[in-house]
Coordinates of C-alpha atoms and ligand atoms in Angstrom, one line a residue:
X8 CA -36.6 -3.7 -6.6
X9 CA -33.1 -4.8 -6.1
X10 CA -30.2 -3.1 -7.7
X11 CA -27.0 -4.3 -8.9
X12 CA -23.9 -1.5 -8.4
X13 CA -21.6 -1.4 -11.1
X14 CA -18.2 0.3 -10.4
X15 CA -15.1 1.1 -13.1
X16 CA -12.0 3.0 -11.5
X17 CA -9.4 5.1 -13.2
X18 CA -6.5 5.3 -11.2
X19 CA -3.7 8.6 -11.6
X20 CA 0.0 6.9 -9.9
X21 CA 2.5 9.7 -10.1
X22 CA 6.0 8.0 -11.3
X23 CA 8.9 8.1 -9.1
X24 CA 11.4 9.4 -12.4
X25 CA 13.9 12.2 -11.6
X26 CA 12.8 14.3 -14.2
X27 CA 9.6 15.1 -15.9
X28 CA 8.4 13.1 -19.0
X29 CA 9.3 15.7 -21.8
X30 CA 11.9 17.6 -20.1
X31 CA 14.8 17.5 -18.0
X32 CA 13.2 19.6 -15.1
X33 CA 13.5 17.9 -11.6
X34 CA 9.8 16.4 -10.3
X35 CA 10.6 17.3 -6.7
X36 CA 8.3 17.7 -4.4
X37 CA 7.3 21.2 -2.3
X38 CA 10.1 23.7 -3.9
X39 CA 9.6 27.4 -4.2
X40 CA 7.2 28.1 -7.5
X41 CA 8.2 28.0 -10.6
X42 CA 11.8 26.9 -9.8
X43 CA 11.2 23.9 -11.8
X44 CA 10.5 24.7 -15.0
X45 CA 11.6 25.4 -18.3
X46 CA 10.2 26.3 -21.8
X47 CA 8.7 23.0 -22.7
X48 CA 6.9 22.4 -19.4
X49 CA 6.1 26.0 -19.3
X50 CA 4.6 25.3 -22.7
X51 CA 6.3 28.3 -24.9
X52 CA 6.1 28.2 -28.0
X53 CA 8.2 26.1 -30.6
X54 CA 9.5 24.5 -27.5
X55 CA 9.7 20.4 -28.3
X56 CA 9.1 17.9 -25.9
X57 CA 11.9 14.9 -25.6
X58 CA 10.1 11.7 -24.0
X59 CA 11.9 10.1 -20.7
X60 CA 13.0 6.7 -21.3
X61 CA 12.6 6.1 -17.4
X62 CA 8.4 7.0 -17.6
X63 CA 8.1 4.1 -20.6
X64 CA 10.0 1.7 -18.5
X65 CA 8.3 2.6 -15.7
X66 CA 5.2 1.9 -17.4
X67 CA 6.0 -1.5 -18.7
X68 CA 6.6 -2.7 -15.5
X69 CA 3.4 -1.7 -14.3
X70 CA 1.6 -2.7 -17.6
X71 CA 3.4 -6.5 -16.9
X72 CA 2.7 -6.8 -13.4
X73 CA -1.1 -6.5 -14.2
X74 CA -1.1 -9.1 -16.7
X75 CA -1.4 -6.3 -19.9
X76 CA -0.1 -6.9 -23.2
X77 CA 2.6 -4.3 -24.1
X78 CA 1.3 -2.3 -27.1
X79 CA 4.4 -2.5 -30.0
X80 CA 3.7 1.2 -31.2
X81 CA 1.8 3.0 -29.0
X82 CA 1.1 6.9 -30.1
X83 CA 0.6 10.7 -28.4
X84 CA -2.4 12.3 -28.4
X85 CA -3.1 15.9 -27.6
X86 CA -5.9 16.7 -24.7
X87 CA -7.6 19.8 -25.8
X88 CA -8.6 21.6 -22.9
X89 CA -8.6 25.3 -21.4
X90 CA -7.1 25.9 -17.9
X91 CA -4.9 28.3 -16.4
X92 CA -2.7 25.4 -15.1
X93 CA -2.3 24.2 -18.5
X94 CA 0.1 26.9 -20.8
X95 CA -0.1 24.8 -24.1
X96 CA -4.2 24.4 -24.3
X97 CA -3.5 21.3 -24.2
X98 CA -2.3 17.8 -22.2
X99 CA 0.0 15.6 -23.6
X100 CA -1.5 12.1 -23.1
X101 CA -2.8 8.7 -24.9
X102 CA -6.1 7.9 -26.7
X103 CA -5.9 5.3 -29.6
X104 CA -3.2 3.0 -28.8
X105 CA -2.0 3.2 -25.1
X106 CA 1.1 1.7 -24.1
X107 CA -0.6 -0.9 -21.9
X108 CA -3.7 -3.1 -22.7
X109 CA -6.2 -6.0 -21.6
X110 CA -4.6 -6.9 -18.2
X111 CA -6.4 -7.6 -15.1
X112 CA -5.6 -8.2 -11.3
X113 CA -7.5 -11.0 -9.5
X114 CA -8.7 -9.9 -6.2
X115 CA -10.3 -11.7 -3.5
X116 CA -12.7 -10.8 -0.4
X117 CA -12.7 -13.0 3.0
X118 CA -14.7 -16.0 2.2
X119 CA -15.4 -15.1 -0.9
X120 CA -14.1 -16.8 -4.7
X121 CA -11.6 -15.5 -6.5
X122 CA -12.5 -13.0 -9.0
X123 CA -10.8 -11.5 -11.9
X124 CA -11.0 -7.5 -13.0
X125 CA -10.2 -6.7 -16.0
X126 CA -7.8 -3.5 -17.0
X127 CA -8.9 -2.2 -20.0
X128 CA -5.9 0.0 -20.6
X129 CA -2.6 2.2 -18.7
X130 CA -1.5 5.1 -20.6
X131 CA 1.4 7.7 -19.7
X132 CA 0.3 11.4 -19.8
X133 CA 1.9 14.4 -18.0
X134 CA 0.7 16.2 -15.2
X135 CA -0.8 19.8 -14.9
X136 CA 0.4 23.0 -12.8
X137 CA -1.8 24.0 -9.9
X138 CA -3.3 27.0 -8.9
X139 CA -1.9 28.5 -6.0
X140 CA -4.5 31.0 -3.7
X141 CA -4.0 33.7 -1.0
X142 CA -1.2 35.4 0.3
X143 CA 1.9 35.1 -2.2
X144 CA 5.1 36.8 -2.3
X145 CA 4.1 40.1 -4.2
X146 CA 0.8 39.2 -4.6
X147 CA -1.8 40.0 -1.7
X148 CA -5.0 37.9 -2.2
X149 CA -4.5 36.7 -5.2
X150 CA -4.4 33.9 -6.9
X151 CA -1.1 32.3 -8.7
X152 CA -0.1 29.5 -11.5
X153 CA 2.5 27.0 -10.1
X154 CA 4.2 25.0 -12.9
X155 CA 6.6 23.1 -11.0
X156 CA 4.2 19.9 -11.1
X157 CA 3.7 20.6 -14.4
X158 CA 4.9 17.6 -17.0
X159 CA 5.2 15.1 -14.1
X160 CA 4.6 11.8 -15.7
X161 CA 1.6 9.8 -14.7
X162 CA 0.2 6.8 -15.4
X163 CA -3.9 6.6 -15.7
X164 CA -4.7 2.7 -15.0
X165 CA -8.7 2.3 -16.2
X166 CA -10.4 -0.8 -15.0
X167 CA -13.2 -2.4 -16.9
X168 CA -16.8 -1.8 -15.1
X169 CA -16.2 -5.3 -13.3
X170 CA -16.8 -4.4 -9.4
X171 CA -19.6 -4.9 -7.9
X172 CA -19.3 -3.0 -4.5
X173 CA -17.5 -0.8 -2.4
X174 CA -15.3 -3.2 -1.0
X175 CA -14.3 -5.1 -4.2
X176 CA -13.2 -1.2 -5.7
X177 CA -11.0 -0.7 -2.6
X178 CA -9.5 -4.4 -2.7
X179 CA -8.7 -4.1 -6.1
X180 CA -7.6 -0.3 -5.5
X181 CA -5.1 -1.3 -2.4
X182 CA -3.8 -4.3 -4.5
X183 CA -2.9 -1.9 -7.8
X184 CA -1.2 0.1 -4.9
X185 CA 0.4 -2.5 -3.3
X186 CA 2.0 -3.4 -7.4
X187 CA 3.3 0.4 -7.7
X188 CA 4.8 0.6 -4.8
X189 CA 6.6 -2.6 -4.5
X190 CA 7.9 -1.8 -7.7
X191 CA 9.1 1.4 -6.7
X192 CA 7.7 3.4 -9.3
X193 CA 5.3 5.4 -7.4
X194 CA 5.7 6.5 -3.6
X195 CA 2.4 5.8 -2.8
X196 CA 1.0 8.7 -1.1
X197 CA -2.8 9.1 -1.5
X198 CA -3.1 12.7 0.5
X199 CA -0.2 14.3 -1.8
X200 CA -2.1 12.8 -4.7
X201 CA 0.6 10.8 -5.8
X202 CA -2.0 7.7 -6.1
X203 CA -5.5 9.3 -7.0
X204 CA -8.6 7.6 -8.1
X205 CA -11.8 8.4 -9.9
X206 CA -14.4 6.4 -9.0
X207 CA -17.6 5.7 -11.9
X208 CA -20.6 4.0 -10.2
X209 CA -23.8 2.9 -11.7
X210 CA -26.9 1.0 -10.5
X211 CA -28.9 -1.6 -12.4
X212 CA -32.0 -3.9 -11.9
X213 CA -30.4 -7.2 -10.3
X214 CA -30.3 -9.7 -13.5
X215 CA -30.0 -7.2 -16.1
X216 CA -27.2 -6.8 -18.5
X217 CA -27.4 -3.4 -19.4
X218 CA -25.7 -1.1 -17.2
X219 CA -26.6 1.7 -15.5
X220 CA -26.1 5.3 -16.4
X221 CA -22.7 6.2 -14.8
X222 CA -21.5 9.3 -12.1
X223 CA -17.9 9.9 -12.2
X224 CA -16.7 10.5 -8.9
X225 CA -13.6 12.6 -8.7
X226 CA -11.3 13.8 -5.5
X227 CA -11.0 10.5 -3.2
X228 CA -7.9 10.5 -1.5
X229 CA -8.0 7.8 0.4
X230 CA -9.3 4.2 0.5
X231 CA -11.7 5.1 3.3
X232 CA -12.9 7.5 1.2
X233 CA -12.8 5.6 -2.1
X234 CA -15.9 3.3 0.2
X235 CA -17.4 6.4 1.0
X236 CA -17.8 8.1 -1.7
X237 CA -18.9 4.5 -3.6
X238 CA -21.3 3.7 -1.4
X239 CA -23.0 7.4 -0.8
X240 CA -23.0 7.3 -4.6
X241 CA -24.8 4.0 -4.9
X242 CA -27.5 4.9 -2.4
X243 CA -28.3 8.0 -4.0
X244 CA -29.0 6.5 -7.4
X245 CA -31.0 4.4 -5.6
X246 CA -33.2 6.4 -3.9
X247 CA -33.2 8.8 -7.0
X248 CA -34.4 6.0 -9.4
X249 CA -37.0 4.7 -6.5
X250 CA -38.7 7.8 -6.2
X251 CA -39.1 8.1 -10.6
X252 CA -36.0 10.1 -10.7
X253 CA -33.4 9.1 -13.6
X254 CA -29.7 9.5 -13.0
X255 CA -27.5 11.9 -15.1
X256 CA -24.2 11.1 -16.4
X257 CA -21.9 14.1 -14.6
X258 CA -19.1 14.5 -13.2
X259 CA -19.6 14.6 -9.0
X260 CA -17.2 15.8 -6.2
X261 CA -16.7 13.8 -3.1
X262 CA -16.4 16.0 0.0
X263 CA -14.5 14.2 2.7
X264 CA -16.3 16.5 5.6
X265 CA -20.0 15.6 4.5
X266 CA -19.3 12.2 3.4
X267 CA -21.4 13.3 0.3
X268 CA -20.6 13.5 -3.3
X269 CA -22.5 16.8 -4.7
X270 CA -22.1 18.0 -8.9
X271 CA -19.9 19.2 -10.2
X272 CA -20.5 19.4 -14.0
X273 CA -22.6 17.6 -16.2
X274 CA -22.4 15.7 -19.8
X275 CA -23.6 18.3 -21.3
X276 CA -21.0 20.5 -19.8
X277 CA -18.4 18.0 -20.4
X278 CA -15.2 18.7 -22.5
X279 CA -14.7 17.7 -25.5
X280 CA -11.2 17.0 -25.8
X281 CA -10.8 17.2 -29.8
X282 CA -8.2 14.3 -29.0
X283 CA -5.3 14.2 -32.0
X284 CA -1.9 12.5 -32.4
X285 CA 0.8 14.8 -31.3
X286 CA 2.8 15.7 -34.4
X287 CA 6.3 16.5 -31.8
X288 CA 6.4 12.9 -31.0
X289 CA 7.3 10.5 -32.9
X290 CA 4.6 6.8 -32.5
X291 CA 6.7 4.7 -29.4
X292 CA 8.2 1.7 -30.7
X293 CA 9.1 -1.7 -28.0
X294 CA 10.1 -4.7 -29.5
X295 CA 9.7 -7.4 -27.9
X296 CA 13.2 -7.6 -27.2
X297 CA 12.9 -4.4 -24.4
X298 CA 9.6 -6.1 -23.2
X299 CA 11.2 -9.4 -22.4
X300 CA 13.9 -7.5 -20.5
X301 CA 11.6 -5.8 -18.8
X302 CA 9.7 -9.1 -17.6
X303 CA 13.3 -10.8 -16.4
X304 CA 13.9 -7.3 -14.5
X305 CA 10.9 -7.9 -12.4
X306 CA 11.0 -7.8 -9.2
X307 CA 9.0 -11.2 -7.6
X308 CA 5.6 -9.3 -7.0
X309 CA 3.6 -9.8 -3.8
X310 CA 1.0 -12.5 -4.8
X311 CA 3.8 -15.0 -5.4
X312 CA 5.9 -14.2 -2.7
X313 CA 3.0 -14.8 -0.5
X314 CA 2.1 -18.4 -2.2
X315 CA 6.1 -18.6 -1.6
X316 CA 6.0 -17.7 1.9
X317 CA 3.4 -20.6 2.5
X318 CA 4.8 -23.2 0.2
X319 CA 8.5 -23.0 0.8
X320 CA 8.6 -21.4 4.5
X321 CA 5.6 -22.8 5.4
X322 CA 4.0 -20.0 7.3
X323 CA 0.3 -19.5 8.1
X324 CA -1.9 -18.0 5.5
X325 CA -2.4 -15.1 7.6
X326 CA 1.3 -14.1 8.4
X327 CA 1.8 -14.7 4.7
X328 CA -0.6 -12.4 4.1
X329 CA 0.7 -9.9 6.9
X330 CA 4.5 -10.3 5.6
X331 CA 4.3 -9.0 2.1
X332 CA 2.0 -6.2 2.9
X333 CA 5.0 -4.3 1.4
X334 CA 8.2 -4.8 0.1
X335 CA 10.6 -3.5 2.4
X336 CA 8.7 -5.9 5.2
X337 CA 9.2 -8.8 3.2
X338 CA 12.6 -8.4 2.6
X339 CA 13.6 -7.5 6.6
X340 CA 11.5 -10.7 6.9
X341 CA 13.6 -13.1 4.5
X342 CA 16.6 -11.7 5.8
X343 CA 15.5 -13.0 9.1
X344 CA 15.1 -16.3 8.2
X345 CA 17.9 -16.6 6.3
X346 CA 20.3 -15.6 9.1
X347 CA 18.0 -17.3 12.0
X348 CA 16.2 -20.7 9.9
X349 CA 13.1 -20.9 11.9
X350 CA 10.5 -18.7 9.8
X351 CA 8.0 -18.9 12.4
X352 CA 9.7 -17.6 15.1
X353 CA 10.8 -15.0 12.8
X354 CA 7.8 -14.0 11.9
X355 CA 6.1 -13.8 15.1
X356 CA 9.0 -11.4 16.3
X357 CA 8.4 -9.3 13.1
X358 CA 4.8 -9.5 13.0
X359 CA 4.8 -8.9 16.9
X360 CA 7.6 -6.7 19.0
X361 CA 8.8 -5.5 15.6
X362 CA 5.8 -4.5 14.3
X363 CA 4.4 -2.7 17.9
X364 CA 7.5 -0.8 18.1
X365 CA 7.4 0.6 14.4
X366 CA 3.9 1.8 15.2
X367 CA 4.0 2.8 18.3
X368 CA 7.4 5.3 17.2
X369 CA 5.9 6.0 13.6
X370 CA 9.3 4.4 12.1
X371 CA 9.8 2.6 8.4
X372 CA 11.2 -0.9 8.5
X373 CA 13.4 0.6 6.4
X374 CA 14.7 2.4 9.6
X375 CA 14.4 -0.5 12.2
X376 CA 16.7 0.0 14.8
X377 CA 16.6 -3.7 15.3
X378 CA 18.3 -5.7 11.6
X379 CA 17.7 -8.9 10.9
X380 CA 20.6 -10.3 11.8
X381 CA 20.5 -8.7 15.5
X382 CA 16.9 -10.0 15.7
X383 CA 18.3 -13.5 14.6
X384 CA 20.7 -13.4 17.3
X385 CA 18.3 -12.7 20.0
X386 CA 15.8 -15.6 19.1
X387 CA 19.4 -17.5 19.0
X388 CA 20.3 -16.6 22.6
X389 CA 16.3 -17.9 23.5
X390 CA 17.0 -21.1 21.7
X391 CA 20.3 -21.8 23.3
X392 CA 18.6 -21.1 26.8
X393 CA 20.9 -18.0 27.5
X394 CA 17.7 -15.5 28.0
X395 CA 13.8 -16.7 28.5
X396 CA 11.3 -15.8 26.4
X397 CA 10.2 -13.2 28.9
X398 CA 13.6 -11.7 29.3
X399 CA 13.7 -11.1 25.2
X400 CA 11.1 -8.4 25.3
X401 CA 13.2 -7.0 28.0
X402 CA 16.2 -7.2 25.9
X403 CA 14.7 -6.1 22.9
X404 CA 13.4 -2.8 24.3
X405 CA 16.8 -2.3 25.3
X406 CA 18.0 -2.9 21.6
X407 CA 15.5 -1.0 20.2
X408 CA 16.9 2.3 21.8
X409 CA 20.4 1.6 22.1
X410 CA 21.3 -0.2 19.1
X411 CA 23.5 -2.7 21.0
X412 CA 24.0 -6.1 20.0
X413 CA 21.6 -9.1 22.5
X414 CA 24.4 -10.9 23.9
X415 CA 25.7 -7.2 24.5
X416 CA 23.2 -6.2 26.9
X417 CA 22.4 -9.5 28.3
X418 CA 25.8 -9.6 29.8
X419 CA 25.8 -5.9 31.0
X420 CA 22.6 -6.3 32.4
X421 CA 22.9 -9.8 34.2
X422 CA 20.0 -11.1 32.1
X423 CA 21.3 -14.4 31.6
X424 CA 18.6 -17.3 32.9
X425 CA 19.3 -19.3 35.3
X426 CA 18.7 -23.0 34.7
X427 CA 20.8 -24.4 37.8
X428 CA 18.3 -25.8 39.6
X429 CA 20.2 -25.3 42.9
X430 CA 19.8 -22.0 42.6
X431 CA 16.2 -21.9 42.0
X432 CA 15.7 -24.7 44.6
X433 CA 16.7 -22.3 47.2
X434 CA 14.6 -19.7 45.8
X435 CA 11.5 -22.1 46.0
X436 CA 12.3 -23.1 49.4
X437 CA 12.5 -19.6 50.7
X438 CA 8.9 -18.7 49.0
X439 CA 7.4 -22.0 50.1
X440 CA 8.8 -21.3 54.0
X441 CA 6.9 -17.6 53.6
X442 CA 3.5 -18.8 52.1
X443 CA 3.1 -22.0 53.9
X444 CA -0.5 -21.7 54.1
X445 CA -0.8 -21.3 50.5
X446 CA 1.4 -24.5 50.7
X447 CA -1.6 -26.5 52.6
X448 CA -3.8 -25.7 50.2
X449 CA -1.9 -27.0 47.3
X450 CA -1.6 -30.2 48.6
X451 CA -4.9 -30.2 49.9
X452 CA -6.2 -30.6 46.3
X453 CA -6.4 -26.6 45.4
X454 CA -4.2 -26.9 42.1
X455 CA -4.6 -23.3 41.0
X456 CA -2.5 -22.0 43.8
X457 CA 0.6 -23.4 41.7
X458 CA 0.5 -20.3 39.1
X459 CA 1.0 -18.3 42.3
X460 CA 4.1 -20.3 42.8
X461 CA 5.7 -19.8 39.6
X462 CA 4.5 -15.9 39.8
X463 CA 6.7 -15.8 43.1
X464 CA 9.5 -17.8 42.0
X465 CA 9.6 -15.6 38.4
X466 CA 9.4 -12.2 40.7
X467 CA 12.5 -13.2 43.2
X468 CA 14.3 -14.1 40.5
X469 CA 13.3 -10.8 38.3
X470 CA 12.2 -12.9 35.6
X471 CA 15.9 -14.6 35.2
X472 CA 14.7 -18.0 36.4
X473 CA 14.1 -20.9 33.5
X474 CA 10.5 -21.3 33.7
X475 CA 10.5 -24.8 32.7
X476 CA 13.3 -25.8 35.4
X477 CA 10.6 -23.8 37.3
X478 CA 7.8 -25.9 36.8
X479 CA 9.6 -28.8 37.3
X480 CA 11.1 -28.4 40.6
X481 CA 7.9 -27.0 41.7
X482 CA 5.9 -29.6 41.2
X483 CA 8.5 -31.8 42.8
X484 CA 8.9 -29.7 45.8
X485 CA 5.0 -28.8 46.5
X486 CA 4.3 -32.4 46.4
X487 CA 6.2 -33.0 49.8
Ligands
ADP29 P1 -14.2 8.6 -19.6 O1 -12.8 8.6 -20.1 O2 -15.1 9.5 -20.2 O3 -14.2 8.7 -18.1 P2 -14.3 5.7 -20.2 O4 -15.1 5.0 -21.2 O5 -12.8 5.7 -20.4 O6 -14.8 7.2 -20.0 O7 -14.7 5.0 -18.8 C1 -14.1 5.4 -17.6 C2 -14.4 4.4 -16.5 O8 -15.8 4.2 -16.3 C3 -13.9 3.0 -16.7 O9 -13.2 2.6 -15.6 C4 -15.1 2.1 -16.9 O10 -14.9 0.9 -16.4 C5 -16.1 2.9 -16.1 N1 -17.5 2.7 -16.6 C6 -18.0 2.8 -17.8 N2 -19.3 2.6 -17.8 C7 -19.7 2.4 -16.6 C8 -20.9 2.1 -15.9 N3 -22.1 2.1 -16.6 N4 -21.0 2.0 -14.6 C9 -19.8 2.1 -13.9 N5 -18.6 2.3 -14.4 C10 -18.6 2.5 -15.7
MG30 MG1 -13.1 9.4 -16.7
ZN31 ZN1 10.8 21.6 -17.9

């Protein structure tokens, strides 16, 4: 038989906000234990949460990038759960009427239509402590409860069951990422968990319409993993309903090492979270007043500044694609072409030199050594003829580690090209004097000893000489 996998992802994105979502406590990352907390996050009693403007803000941005409707009065719900990271019993989330509902992000695979996922729902909730094992001050071998982390606001973004394979779920997962972070309300970083996903997968008979029984896959830190753990998942349901087996609905750990997903608890064992509106907040009212705000605040998301990039600038699908990976990209990009005019040149030079030399030091384009204007003037001395296309990457480098302007170290250097062609006359004659048996050969119909020409001429005149005076005289000359 052949089976149909069904796959619905709930997504964790850890907001950027100063402060936690009921208190004032800082949500920095990696300080000493405990430092950040205070009586609501530790969870004493009587203590009263306050919610964080910033996290619903936050959240209605993400809720219209992803095509949601913004819920007018959304409410709190308490998640009953025992935990020793959890001092109140319970977590502060939202059940019945989430902030966020019924959006959807289209996504597309190479050579493939266009296909919409639905989002059933985003809701805020606050994060839990962690439990902290081993060595700790005044504790040998032990174990410890960290509340720092504890009340930093998240978002859970639920997808309808609408993907059908691995790479659909991590299309869809590196697009929601793509929205977070180009709105600057999550930082993006999978292995600190600030972007975590659950992955449920199901199999079916091909052509039915029920679906399949469902594992929830938890602990996939990265998109590699994400396909992993999917497609490990979907292969063992397989196999277990081929050889008479049923699958369980249970809760299953992915372990990166193995590549395996193993069990961690099942339905049976699953929580029931005695969900119930939190009487110490009050229901969240938006009008539509604050939503329509919010929509004019937006930031042009990625999708259309790529359809932009093709339509108005006229670039290439690809480098469209390429360009907007991320927002700081884009914007070094526009700012290019704004000071410079010629978008493909621009974004060759970005997508190319820039690009290598980002990698190759581990540097944001945040940090480029190189701005846009300084790259603009460098493809302006090419275009005026100052420096050859050649000499660029030479100049470049240079610009990269000293910081100098083009026309700077062009002039220091002695990089300017030489177009005279008296100049490069004399060089040809001397080279054609030295090789004149290579000369025979030319003009006795051997046409591929020309490139050696040009190599020569290039190399005497350390790559200063304009290739297309070159060429010219060249052919001239060799004809005799
Ligand atoms: P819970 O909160 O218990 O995990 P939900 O009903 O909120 O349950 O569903 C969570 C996720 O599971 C959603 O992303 C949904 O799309 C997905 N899902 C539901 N049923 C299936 C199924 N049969 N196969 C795969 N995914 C499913
Ligand atoms: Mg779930
Ligand atoms: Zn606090």
């Amino acid at each position: 038989m052949k089976y149909q996998p069904v796959i619905g992802l709930e997504v964790h994105v850890q907001l950027l906000t100063d402060t936690k979502i009921f208190c004032g406590c800082p949500t920095k990352f990696g300080s000493e234990p405990n430092s950040q907390t205070c009586p609501v996050c530790l969870g004493l009693p009587g203590a009263l949460p306050v919610l964080n403007k910033k996290v619903v803000e936050f959240a209605i941005k993400a809720g219209l990038s992803t095509n949601c409707s913004i819920t007018p009065r959304s409410i709190f719900a308490r998640k009953n759960y025992f935990y020793p990271d959890l001092p109140k019993g319970y977590q502060i989330s939202q059940f019945e009427d989430p902030i966020c509902q019924r959006g959807w992000l289209d996504i597309q695979l190479e050579g493939q239509a266009v296909k919409r996922i639905g989002i059933t729902r985003i809701h805020m909730e606050e994060d839990a402590g962690k439990l902290v094992h081993g060595d700790l001050p005044g504790l040998h071998d032990g174990s410890g409860v960290d509340l720092n982390r504890a009340c930093t606001p998240l978002l859970e973004v639920v997808s309808e069951p609408d993907l059908r394979s691995s790479d659909e779920a991590v299309s869809y997962l590196k697009q929601l990422h793509q929205i977070v972070t180009w709105l600057g309300i999550c930082d993006g970083n999978m292995e600190e968990g600030s972007f975590r996903c659950d992955a449920n997968v199901s199999v079916m008979p091909v052509g039915s319409d029920t679906l399949g029984t469902r594992a929830e896959v938890k602990n996939v830190n990265s998109f590699k993993f994400v396909k992993q753990a999917i497609e490990y998942e979907i292969q063992r349901q397989i196999d277990l309903i081929e050889d008479g087996g049923t699958v369980v609905q249970e809760t299953r750990l992915f372990d990166p090492n193995l590549g395996k997903t193993r069990s961690m608890r099942s339905k049976e064992e699953a929580h029931d979270y005695r969900y119930f509106p939190d009487p110490d907040l009050v229901p969240l009212v938006i009008d539509d007043e604050w939503v329509e705000r919010s929509r004019r605040e937006l930031p042009e998301l990625p999708e259309q500044r790529r359809q932009r990039f093709i339509t108005e600038l006229g670039l290439p699908e690809y480098d469209a694609e390429v360009l907007t990976a991320n927002r700081a990209l884009s914007e070094y990009f526009e700012a290019g072409v704004a000071a410079h005019g010629n978008a493909k040149a621009v974004a060759n030079w970005v997508m190319g030199e820039i690009t290598r030399s980002l990698n190759d030091s581990g540097t944001a384009i945040q940090d480029c050594p190189v701005t846009p204007l300084l790259l603009a003037e460098l493809l302006k001395l090419i275009d005026g003829g100052t420096i050859s296309g050649k000499i660029a990457k030479t100049v470049f480098d240079e610009m990269w580690k000293s910081g100098k302007a083009p026309h700077v170290i062009v002039e220091e250097q002695g990089l300017v090209q030489v177009s005279d062609s008296g100049a490069i006359e004399a060089i040809i004659d001397g080279i054609m004097a030295a090789n004149a048996g290579q000369v025979e050969e030319y003009r006795g119909g051997k046409e591929k000893v020309f490139g050696f020409f040009v190599g020569q001429v290039m190399k005497a005149s350390k790559g200063k000489a304009n290739p297309a005076v070159v060429n010219q005289l060249l052919l001239d000359k060799l004809k005799g």
